[in-house]
């Protein structure tokens, strides 16, 4: 069972399916949760935070039904359980003020604005998940085949080997 | 279940009356040591606990049961002649800091500093240039560099570095190109092979050094004098196999390794100390410092110049050091209590030709280390080999302890048919680029070739009068 979860918050079914295409390569190692609004998202997050699973990444749309994506990210960032979670925001038009708010108070890691394609998103997700795994997962090698291999191997070479449980 | 078997069986063995074991002349300490040995075998094979934890547990149990300061009820109640030899507790505790451990510590310091100052990556960049852009020769170059690095760094760290360099380029290969498998495979094979080149190349060598003392002693330069040609021979053979079975279809490849040599004074100190340490290791007979003392050079210089800091100390693989310590302590216990001789005496080895004994021993080592840690295999087998070689005149004629210990040690390093055989294999496998059949086929072939080369080496050293 995957230990890590990726949460996608987006009310637009078309965009959800585009995101799903981009995330397909990661489904072997990460559990995907897709929801349409922040309320549902929050319910999911608190449901599995009681278990061993951790939220590795959230991909959130700025335009959500009840509140903005940014204010949801800010709440996630204030919660100790999801502070380390990497956060990607999808905006429909660049808005500096919103962006500043998301970066300063929501711990935003990456922002996508149109036109973005599936490949771009896949690469962004790969890098964010690699960052997360390098920081939090002892058995990094298990993720080498899906995430950024070069960075994971490089990290292991440069001293991440202490947690490496095997011997010559 | 694994826990139960690993811990219950040795306990039962300990509980049995000594006479019931049917081993003539067995003392009580030998009996206790036998139970400890059984625990070592079971724990290292079944791995209910981490293998280095087993090592520490072995040392503790030896202190508790068979040392001069063991539990008072365990040593005062019986007559000394029945009790047998009690091991000095200092000797057991000293295994944590035995000269061999210090030699490895020196090696770790070199490796950590080289990595921190990017010496390894930059060397790889420069050394790879002469091999051009023909994938076949790039592969040979990668293998040579991997092998040479793994003589001084851990095989695993070397594999991580070289695979990190390699993977971006491999993405450009056509998915059906057999050269892709070949390249991914070449790195762990070369790392495993390179490990035999120096005493610090891989932990089984350290365990072997324990048995190569006194009149059987082998110096660092002597080891390299046969280890490096031996590794090169096998490496070229492995390359040949890869070229035959996984011939790259790509005509051209360009490995880009970015970076420049750092030029700060600290970086220079790293380069100089690296060179000086190796030079001093090679010239021991000239200046009189043995390899253990030379190993303290990088340790003290890197710490006094703050090239390595408190934070870097945390990167040391203490688990590897303790794994070796446990092996040394186990060997010491088996030898000093006389248990290894008693065990060896149970099998009428003199009825077999010496050659059969050598081949059987190396095959057992190879098979065991295919499935369990190479170091644990060396820890378990080498003490018995040392006792065997000392007691068999037929083996003495072929080179005795030196020969048998070396051949078996190399056999431990040549298990490379499965992903679990060695960490470099596991790492290459985890990239997802390597089909397991390719590893099984070529890894097994190289294993067998390695055994053949080990016999050849054993024979050659005899011919040149090394033993």
mmCIF file with all atom_site columns, C-alpha atoms in Angstrom, chain B residues 14 17 29 39 61 69 120 141 162 185 189 197 218 250 263 266 274 326 332 337 405 411 413-414 437 456:
data_model
loop_
_atom_site.group_PDB
_atom_site.id
_atom_site.type_symbol
_atom_site.label_atom_id
_atom_site.label_alt_id
_atom_site.label_comp_id
_atom_site.label_asym_id
_atom_site.label_entity_id
_atom_site.label_seq_id
_atom_site.pdbx_PDB_ins_code
_atom_site.Cartn_x
_atom_site.Cartn_y
_atom_site.Cartn_z
_atom_site.occupancy
_atom_site.B_iso_or_equiv
_atom_site.pdbx_formal_charge
_atom_site.auth_seq_id
_atom_site.auth_comp_id
_atom_site.auth_asym_id
_atom_site.auth_atom_id
_atom_site.pdbx_PDB_model_num
ATOM 1  C CA . UNK B 1 14  ? 22.643 -23.864 24.957  1.00 0.00 ? 14  UNK B CA 1
ATOM 2  C CA . UNK B 1 17  ? 23.916 -30.964 28.221  1.00 0.00 ? 17  UNK B CA 1
ATOM 3  C CA . UNK B 1 29  ? 32.784 -22.302 26.741  1.00 0.00 ? 29  UNK B CA 1
ATOM 4  C CA . UNK B 1 39  ? 22.448 -17.457 16.676  1.00 0.00 ? 39  UNK B CA 1
ATOM 5  C CA . UNK B 1 61  ? 26.615 -12.301 24.320  1.00 0.00 ? 61  UNK B CA 1
ATOM 6  C CA . UNK B 1 69  ? 34.180 -10.920 33.227  1.00 0.00 ? 69  UNK B CA 1
ATOM 7  C CA . UNK B 1 120 ? 34.677 11.840  -7.503  1.00 0.00 ? 120 UNK B CA 1
ATOM 8  C CA . UNK B 1 141 ? 35.204 3.547   -19.457 1.00 0.00 ? 141 UNK B CA 1
ATOM 9  C CA . UNK B 1 162 ? 27.622 6.413   -11.705 1.00 0.00 ? 162 UNK B CA 1
ATOM 10 C CA . UNK B 1 185 ? 24.048 -3.709  -15.631 1.00 0.00 ? 185 UNK B CA 1
ATOM 11 C CA . UNK B 1 189 ? 28.906 -5.476  -11.897 1.00 0.00 ? 189 UNK B CA 1
ATOM 12 C CA . UNK B 1 197 ? 40.973 -4.516  -5.598  1.00 0.00 ? 197 UNK B CA 1
ATOM 13 C CA . UNK B 1 218 ? 49.282 -9.210  3.592   1.00 0.00 ? 218 UNK B CA 1
ATOM 14 C CA . UNK B 1 250 ? 23.214 3.350   -30.742 1.00 0.00 ? 250 UNK B CA 1
ATOM 15 C CA . UNK B 1 263 ? 39.992 25.353  -6.213  1.00 0.00 ? 263 UNK B CA 1
ATOM 16 C CA . UNK B 1 266 ? 40.238 23.038  1.417   1.00 0.00 ? 266 UNK B CA 1
ATOM 17 C CA . UNK B 1 274 ? 43.626 11.644  -1.049  1.00 0.00 ? 274 UNK B CA 1
ATOM 18 C CA . UNK B 1 326 ? 30.848 -8.442  15.193  1.00 0.00 ? 326 UNK B CA 1
ATOM 19 C CA . UNK B 1 332 ? 37.995 -14.411 17.780  1.00 0.00 ? 332 UNK B CA 1
ATOM 20 C CA . UNK B 1 337 ? 37.697 -21.186 22.606  1.00 0.00 ? 337 UNK B CA 1
ATOM 21 C CA . UNK B 1 405 ? 41.001 -17.133 2.916   1.00 0.00 ? 405 UNK B CA 1
ATOM 22 C CA . UNK B 1 411 ? 33.884 -15.712 -3.722  1.00 0.00 ? 411 UNK B CA 1
ATOM 23 C CA . UNK B 1 413 ? 32.174 -10.612 -3.393  1.00 0.00 ? 413 UNK B CA 1
ATOM 24 C CA . UNK B 1 414 ? 31.208 -12.332 -6.612  1.00 0.00 ? 414 UNK B CA 1
ATOM 25 C CA . UNK B 1 437 ? 16.406 -11.918 -16.470 1.00 0.00 ? 437 UNK B CA 1
ATOM 26 C CA . UNK B 1 456 ? 43.418 -18.886 -11.276 1.00 0.00 ? 456 UNK B CA 1
#
